[in-house]
Coordinates of C-alpha atoms in Angstrom, one line a residue:
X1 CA -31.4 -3.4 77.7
X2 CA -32.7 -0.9 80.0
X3 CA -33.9 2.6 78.4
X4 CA -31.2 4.1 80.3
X5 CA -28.7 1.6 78.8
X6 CA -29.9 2.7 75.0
X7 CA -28.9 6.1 76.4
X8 CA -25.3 4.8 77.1
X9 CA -25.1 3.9 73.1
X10 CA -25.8 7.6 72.6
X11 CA -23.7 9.3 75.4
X12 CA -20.3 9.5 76.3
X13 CA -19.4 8.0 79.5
X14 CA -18.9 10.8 81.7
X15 CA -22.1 11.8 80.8
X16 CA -24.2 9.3 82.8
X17 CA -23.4 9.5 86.4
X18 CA -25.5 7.0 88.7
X19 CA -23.2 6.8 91.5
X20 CA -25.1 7.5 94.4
X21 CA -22.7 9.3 96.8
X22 CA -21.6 11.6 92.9
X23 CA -25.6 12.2 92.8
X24 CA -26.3 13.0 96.4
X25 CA -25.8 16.7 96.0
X26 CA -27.7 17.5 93.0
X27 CA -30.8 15.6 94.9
X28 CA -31.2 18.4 97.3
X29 CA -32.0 22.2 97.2
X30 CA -29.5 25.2 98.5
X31 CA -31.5 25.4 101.8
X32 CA -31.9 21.6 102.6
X33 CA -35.9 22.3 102.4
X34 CA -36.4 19.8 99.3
X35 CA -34.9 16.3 98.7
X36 CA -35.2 14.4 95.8
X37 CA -34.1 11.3 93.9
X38 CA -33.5 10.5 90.3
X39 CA -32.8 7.6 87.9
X40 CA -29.2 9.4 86.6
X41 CA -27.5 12.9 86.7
X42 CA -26.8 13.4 83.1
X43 CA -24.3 16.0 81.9
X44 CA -23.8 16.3 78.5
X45 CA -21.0 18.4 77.2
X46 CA -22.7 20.0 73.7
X47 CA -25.9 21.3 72.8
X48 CA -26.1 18.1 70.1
X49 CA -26.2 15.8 73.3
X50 CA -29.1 18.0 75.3
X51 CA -31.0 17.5 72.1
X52 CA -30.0 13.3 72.2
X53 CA -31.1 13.5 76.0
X54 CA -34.4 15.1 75.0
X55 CA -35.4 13.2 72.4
X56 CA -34.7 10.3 74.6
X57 CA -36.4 11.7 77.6
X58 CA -39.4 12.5 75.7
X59 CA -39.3 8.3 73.8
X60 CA -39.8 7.2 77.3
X61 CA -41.8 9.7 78.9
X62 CA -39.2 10.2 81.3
X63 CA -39.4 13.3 83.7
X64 CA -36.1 15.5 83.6
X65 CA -35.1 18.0 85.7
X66 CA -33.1 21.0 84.4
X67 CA -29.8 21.6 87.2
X68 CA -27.6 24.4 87.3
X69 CA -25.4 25.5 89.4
X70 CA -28.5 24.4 92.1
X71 CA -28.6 27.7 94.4
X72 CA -32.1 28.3 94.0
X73 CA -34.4 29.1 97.0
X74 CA -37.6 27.7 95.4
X75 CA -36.6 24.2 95.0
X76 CA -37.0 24.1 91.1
X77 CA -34.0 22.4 90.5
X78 CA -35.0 19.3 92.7
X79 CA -36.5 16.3 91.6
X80 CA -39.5 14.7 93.0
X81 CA -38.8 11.3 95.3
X82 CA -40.2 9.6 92.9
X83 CA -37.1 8.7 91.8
X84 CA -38.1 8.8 87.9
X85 CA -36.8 11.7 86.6
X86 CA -33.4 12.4 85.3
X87 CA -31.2 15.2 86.5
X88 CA -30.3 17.3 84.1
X89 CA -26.8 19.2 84.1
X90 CA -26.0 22.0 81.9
X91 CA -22.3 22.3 83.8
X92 CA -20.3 21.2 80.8
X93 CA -21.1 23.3 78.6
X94 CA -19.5 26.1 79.9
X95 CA -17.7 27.9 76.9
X96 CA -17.5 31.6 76.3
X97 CA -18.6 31.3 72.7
X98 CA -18.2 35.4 71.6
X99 CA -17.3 38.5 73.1
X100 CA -18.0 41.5 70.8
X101 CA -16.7 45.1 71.4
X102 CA -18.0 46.9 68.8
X103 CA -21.6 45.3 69.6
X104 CA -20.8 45.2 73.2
X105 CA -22.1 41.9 73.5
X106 CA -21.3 38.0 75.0
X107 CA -22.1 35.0 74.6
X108 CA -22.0 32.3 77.3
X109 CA -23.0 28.8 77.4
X110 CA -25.5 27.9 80.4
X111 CA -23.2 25.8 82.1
X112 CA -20.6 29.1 82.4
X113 CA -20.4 30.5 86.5
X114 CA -21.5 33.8 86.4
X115 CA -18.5 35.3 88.5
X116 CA -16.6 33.5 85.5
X117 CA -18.5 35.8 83.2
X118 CA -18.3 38.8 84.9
X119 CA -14.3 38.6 84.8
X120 CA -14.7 37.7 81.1
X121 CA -16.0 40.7 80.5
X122 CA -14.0 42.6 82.8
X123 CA -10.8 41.2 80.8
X124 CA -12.1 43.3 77.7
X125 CA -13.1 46.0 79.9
X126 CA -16.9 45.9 80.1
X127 CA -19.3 45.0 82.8
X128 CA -21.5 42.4 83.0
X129 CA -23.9 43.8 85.5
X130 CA -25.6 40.9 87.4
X131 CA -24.2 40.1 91.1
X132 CA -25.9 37.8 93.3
X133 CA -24.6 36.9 96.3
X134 CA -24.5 32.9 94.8
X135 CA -22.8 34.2 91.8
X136 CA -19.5 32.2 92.7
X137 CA -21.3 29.4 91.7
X138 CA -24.9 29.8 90.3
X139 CA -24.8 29.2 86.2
X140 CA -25.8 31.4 83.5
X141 CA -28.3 28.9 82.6
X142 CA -29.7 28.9 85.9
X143 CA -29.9 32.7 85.7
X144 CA -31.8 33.0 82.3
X145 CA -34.4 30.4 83.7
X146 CA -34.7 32.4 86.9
X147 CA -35.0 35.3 85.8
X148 CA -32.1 36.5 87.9
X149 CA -32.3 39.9 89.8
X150 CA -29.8 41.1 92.4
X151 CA -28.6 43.9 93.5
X152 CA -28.1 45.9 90.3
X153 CA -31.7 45.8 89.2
X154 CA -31.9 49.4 89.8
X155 CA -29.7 50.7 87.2
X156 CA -29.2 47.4 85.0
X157 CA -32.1 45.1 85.2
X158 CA -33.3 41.9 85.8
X159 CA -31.7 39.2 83.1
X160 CA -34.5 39.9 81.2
X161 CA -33.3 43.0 80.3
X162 CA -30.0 42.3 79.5
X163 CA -30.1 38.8 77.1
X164 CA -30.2 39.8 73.5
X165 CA -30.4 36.0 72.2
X166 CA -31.0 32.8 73.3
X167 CA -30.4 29.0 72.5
X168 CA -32.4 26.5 73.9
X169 CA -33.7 23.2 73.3
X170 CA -37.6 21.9 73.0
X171 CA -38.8 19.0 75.3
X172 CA -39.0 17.2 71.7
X173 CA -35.0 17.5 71.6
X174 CA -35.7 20.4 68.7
X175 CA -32.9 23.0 69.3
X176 CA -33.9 26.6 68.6
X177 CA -31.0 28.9 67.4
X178 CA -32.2 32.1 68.3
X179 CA -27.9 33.6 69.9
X180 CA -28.2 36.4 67.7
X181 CA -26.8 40.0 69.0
X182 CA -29.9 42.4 67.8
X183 CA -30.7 45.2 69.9
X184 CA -34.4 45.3 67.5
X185 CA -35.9 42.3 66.4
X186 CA -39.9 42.4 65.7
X187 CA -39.7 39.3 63.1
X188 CA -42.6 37.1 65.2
X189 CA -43.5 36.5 69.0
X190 CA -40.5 37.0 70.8
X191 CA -40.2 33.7 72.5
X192 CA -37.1 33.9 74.3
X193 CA -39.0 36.2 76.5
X194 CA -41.5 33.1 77.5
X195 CA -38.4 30.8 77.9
X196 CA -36.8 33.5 80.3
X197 CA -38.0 32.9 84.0
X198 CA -39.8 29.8 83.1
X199 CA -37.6 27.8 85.7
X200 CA -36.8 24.6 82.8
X201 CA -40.8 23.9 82.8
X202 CA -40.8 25.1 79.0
X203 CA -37.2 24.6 77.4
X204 CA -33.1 24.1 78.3
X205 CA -31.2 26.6 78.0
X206 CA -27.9 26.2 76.1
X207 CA -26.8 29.3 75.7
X208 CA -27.8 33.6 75.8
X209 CA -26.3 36.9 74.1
X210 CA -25.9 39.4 76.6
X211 CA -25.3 43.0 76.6
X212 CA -22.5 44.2 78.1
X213 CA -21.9 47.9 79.5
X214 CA -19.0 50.4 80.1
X215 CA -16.6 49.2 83.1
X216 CA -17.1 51.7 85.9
X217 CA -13.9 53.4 86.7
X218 CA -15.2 55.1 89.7
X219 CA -17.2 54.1 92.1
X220 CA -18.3 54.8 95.8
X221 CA -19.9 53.0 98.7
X222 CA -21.3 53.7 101.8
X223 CA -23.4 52.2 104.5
X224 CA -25.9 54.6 106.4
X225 CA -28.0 54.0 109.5
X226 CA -31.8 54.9 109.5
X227 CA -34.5 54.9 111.6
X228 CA -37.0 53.5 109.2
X229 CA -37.6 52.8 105.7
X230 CA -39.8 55.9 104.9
X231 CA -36.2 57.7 105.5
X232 CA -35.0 55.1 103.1
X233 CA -37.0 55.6 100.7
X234 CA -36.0 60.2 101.5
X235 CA -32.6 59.4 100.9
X236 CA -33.2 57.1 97.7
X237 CA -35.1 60.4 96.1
X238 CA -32.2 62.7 97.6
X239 CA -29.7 60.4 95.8
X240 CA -31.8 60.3 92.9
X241 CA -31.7 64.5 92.4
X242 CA -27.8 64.1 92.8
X243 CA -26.5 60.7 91.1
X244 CA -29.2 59.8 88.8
X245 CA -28.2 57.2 86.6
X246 CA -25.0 56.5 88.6
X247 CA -26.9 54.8 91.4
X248 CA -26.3 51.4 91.1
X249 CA -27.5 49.6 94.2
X250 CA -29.8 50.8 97.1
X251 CA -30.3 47.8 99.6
X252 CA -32.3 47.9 102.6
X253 CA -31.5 45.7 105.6
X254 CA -33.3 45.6 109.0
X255 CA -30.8 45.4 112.1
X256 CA -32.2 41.8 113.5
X257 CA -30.9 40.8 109.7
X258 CA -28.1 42.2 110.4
X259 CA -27.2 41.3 114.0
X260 CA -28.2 37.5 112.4
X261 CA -25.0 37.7 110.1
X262 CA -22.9 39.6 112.3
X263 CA -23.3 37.2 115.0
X264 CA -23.5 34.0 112.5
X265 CA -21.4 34.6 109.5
X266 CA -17.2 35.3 110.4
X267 CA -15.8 38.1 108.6
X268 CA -18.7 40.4 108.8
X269 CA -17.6 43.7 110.8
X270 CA -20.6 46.2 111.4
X271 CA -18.4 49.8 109.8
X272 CA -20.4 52.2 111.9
X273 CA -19.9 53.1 115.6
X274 CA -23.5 51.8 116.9
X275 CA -26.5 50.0 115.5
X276 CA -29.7 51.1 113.9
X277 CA -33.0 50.1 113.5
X278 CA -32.4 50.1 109.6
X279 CA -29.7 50.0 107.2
X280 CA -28.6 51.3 103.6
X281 CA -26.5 50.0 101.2
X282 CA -25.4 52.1 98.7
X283 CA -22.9 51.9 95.6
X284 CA -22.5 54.7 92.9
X285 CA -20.8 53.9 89.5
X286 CA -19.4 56.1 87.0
X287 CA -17.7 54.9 83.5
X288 CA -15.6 58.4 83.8
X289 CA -12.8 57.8 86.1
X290 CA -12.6 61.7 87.0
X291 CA -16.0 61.6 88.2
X292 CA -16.2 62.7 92.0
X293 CA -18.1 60.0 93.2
X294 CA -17.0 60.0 96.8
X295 CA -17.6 63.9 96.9
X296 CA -21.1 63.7 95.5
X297 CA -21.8 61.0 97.9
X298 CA -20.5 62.5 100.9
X299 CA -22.7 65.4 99.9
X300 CA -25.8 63.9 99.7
X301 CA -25.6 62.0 102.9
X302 CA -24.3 65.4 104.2
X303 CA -27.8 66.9 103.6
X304 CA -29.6 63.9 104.7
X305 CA -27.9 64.0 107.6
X306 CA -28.5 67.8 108.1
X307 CA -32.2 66.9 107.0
X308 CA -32.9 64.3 110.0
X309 CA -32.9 61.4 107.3
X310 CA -29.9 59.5 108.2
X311 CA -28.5 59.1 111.4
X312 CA -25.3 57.7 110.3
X313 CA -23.2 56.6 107.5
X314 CA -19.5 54.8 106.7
X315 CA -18.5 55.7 102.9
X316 CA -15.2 52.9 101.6
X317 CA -12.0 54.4 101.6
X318 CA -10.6 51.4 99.7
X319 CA -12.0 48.5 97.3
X320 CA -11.5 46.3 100.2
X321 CA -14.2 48.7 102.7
X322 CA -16.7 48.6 100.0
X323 CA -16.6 44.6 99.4
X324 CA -16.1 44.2 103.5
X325 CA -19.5 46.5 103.1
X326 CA -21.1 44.1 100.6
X327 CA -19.9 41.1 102.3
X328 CA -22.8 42.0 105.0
X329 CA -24.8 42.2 102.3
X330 CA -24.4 39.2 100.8
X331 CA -24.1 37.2 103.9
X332 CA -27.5 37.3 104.6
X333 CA -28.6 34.1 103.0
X334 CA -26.1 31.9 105.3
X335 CA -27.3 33.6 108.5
X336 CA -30.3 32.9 107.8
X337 CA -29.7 29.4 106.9
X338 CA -27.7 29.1 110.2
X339 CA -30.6 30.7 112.4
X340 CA -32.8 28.0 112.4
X341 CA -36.0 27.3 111.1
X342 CA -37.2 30.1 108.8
X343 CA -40.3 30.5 106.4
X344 CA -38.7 33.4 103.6
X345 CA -40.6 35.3 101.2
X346 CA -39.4 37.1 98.1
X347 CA -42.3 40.1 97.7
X348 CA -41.9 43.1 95.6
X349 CA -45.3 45.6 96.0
X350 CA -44.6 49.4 94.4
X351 CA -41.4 50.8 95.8
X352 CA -43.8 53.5 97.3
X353 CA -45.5 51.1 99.5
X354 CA -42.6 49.5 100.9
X355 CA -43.0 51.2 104.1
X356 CA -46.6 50.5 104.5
X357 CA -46.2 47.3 103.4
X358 CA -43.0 46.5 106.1
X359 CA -45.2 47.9 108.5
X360 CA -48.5 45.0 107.7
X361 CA -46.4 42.5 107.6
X362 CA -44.9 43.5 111.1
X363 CA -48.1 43.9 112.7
X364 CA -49.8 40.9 111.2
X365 CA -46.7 38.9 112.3
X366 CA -47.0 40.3 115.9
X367 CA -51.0 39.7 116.2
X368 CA -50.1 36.0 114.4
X369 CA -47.4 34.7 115.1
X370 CA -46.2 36.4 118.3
X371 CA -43.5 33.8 118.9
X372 CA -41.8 34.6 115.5
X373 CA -39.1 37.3 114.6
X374 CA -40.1 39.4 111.1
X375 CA -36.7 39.7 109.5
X376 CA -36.0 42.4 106.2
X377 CA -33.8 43.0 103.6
X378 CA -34.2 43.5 99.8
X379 CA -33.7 45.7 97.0
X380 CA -35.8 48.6 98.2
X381 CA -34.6 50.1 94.9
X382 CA -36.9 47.8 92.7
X383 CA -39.7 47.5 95.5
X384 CA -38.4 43.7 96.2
X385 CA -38.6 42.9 99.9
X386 CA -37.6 39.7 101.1
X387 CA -39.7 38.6 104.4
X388 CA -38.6 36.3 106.4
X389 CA -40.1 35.0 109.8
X390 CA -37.6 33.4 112.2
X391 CA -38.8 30.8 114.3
X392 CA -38.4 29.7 117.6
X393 CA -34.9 26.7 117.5
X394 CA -37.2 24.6 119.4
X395 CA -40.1 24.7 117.5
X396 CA -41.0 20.7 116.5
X397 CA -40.3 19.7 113.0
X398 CA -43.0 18.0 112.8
X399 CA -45.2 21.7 113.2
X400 CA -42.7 23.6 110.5
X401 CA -45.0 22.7 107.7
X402 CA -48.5 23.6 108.8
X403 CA -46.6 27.2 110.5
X404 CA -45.3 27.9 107.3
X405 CA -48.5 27.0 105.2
X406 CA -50.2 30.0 108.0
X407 CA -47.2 32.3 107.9
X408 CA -47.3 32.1 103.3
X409 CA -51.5 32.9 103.7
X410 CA -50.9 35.9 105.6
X411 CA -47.5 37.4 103.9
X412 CA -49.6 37.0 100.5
X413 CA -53.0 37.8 101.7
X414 CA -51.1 41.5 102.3
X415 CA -48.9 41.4 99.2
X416 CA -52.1 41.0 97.4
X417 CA -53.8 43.7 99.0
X418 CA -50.5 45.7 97.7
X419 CA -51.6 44.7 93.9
X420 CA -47.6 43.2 94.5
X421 CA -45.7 39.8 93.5
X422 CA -45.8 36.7 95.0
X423 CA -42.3 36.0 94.2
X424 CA -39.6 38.7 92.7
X425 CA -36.7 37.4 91.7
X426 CA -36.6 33.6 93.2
X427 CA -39.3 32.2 90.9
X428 CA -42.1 29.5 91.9
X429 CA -40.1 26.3 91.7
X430 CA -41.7 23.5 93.6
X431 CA -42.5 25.9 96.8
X432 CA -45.3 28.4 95.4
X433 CA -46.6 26.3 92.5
X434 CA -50.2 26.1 94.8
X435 CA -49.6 30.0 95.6
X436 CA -49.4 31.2 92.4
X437 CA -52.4 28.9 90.9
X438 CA -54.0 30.2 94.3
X439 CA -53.0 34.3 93.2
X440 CA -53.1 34.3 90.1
X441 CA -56.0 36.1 87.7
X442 CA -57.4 32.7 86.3
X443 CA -57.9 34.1 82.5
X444 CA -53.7 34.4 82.8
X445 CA -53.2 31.1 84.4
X446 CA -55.3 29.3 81.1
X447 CA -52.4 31.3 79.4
X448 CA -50.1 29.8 81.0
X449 CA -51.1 26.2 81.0
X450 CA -51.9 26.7 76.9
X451 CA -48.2 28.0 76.8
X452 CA -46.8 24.7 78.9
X453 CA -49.0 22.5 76.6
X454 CA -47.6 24.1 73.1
X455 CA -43.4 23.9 74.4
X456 CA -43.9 20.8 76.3
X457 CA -47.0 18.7 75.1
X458 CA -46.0 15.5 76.9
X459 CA -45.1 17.4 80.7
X460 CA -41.8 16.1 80.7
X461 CA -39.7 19.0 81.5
X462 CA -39.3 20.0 85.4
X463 CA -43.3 18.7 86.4
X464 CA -43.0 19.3 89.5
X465 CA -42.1 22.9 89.1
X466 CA -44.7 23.7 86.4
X467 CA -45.5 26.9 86.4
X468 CA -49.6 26.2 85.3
X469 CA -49.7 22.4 87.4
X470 CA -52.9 22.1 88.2

C-alpha cells in the first residue's frame, strides 16, 4: 500500500479528497497569483484526526500545507507545484465549543467562519470585534495564524489581542491544550503568542478563547472628503478630543481607489455630492444606547469643516447608509482584483508619518515607474497603508514578475527608511519570505529559524511559507 493508503486505515472517508476537479480550488490563492498542487486535500473533522494526520505527515516526511478558509493575499495557504505536500483543511471542525457571559469569553474551532462567530456572539449580546472584508468566509483558524487586523484595530486590536487560549497541534501530531479563558497567566513562555501570526509554519490551529466585548447599541457613520491625508490625520486628533474610546474605525481611501470600485464593483454608490482627492471612513460605537453618537459626530465634523479640514462629509441615517458606506470600503479588494495587473503592498510605518510616507511612495512611483498608478487605502488609524501600483492592462505577462520584483525594492527601501513593516496585517506567506530574510535585523532572523527548528524539527509544516527559509 501506498503511504497515503495507510492514511485511509486511519481516516474516515470524507476525509481524503483526491479528486481533482474537488481539489482544484484549494490549489490556488484568493488573487490567482500562486498555483499549487498536492498529493490529497485532507479534512479531518476532530482535533484527534489533525494529530493522526501529523503524526503521519511527519512518518513520511511529507510536506502539509495548513488551509483555511484560503482568502489570504500572501499565498501561504498554497502549496508548492511540487505536488508533494498535502493540503490541509481545518473546515470541519467548525464547532462553537463555549460561550461564557460571566467571563465574556468564546470558544471557536478553527474551521468556524468568522461572520458565523460574530453572529454567535451577537446572539448572547456581545461583540466579537474583528471584521475583514473576507470575513463571510475566511476561518478563525486562518485568522489566529494571520494575525488578522481589519478595520477595528484601532479600538479592539489585532487577534493577538483578543485570543485568551489556544489549541493547536505540533508538527510531531502532539496536541497542546492550552483553550483556557485567563485574562493573567505568567506560568512559562507564553507560546500561543509565537503560534499566533506564524502563518501554519510552526503549529495547527484547532481551536482559540477569545474575548468578547459589550454589543454597541449606538453607533454612527460617516464618510468625509479631504484633500490630503495630513487633514486625515487633523480630523483623526479632532475625533480623538471628542469620542475617545468610541472611535472604532478610521479608514483612509485615495479617490483613484475609489473610482476603481465605483466603476468595477455593482452596488457601490459614492454618498457625497462630488469627488475628492481623499476619503474617510469613520464609525463610532457606544455600548450605551442613549449615547448621542450622531450628535457628537455631526459636531466634530462641524468644526472640521469650520476649520478647513474636511471638505465634505455624508453621516448614515439608517443601518443600511452605514453598511452601503462600508460596502465601498470593503470592495476594494475585488476592484482591485478586476483592474488588472497589480503589485499590492501591506505597509504600516508610525501613524505620524503616514503622510510623509504616501507622499515617497508617490514620488518614487512617479520618477520609477511613470507608467504605473499609486493606489491607497488602509487603516490610517493603526499607521497600516496598503500600496498598490496599478499597471498598465497591456503590460506583457511575461514582464509582471521582474516589475514587481523593482516596484517591492523601492516600496520597502522607503518603508525601511520609515523604521515601518514590511507586511501589517497580510503576513509573509510564500510572497515576502526573500523580503523579510532581506529586512530583517539578522540577530532576530537566527531567532526565528531556532524557533522553526524547536516546533517543527523536520520542516514539514507549510515550507514554503517559512517564516526563517533560508
Amino acid at each position: 500500500m501506498s503511504s497515503l493508503d495507510d492514511l485511509r486505515a486511519l481516516l474516515d472517508p470524507a476525509a481524503i479528497v483526491t479528486d481533482p476537479q474537488a481539489m482544484a480550488p484549494h490549489l490556488t490563492d484568493w488573487r490567482g497569483k500562486h498555483r499549487g498542487a498536492a498529493l490529497a486535500l485532507l479534512r479531518p473533522r476532530s482535533v484527534e484526526e489533525v494529530s493522526t494526520i501529523l503524526r503521519w505527515t511527519s512518518a513520511t516526511r511529507t510536506p502539509v500545507v495548513p488551509q483555511g478558509g484560503n482568502t489570504g493575499l500572501s499565498g501561504g495557504a498554497t502549496p508548492d507545484a511540487s505536488g508533494r505536500a498535502v493540503l490541509l483543511s481545518l473546515a470541519r471542525l467548525n464547532r462553537i465549543r463555549t460561550i461564557e457571559l460571566e467571563g465574556d469569553t468564546l470558544a471557536a474551532e478553527a474551521g468556524c467562519i468568522l461572520a458565523d462567530v460574530q453572529q454567535a456572539a451577537a446572539a448572547h449580546d456581545r461583540l466579537f470585534p474583528l471584521s475583514l472584508g473576507s470575513e463571510g468566509s475566511c476561518q478563525i483558524g486562518g485568522v489566529v495564524a494571520t494575525n488578522a487586523g481589519g478595520i477595528n484595530v484601532i479600538r479592539y486590536g489585532t487577534v493577538r489581542d483578543l485570543v485568551l487560549g489556544l489549541e493547536y497541534v505540533r508538527a510531531d501530531g502532539a496536541v497542546i491544550h492550552g483553550l483556557k479563558p485567563l485574562r493573567k497567566d505568567n506560568a512559562g513562555y507564553a507560546l500561543k503568542e509565537l503560534v499566533i501570526g506564524s502563518e501554519g509554519t510552526l503549529a495547527v490551529v484547532t481551536a482559540a478563547t477569545f474575548r468578547l466585548f459589550p454589543r454597541p447599541r449606538a453607533s454612527a457613520t460617516a464618510l468625509c472628503g479631504l484633500a490630503s491625508p495630513a487633514d486625515a490625520l487633523r480630523l483623526l486628533a479632532l475625533l480623538r478630543q471628542s469620542a475617545g474610546e468610541r472611535i472604532s474605525s478610521f479608514e483612509l481611501m485615495c479617490d483613484a481607489e475609489m473610482g476603481l470600485t465605483l466603476n468595477l464593483v455593482p452596488g457601490t454608490t459614492l454618498p457625497l455630492d462630488e469627488r475628492h482627492a481623499w476619503y474617510a471612513f469613520i464609525e463610532l460605537g457606544d455600548s450605551d444606547p442613549n449615547s448621542p453618537l450622531d450628535e457628537l459626530l455631526t459636531r466634530v465634523l462641524a468644526t472640521a469643516l469650520e476649520q478647513g479640514v474636511l471638505r465634505d462629509a455624508a453621516i448614515a441615517q439608517s443601518e443600511a447608509q452605514a453598511k452601503a458606506i462600508w460596502h465601498l470600503r470593503f470592495a476594494v479588494a475585488e476592484a482591485n482584483r478586476r483592474a488588472g495587473p497589480i503589485v499590492s503592498h501591506d505597509t504600516s510605518v508610525a501613524v505620524a508619518d503616514v503622510p510623509a510616507f504616501i507622499a515617497a511612495i508617490e514620488a518614487m512611483a512617479a520618477e520609477r515607474f511613470p507608467e504605473a498608478r499609486a493606489l491607497f487605502v488602509g487603516h490610517v488609524g493603526d499607521g497600516n497603508i496598503h500600496v498598490v501600483l496599478r499597471l498598465p492592462r497591456q503590460t506583457p505577462a511575461e514582464q509582471l514578475a521582474d516589475i514587481g520584483h523593482a516596484v517591492n525594492a523601492e516600496v520597502f527601501a522607503i518603508v525601511s527608511g520609515f523604521g515601518g513593516s514590511i507586511t501589517a496585517e497580510h503576513g509573509i506567506g510564500r510572497s515576502l519570505t526573500g523580503m523579510l530574510v532581506r529586512h530583517a535585523q539578522p540577530e532576530a532572523l537566527a531567532l526565528m529559524r531556532a524557533v522553526k527548528q524547536a516546533f517543527d524539527p523536520l520542516g514539514i509544516l507549510n515550507p514554503g511559507a517559512v517564516l526563517a527559509q533560508r
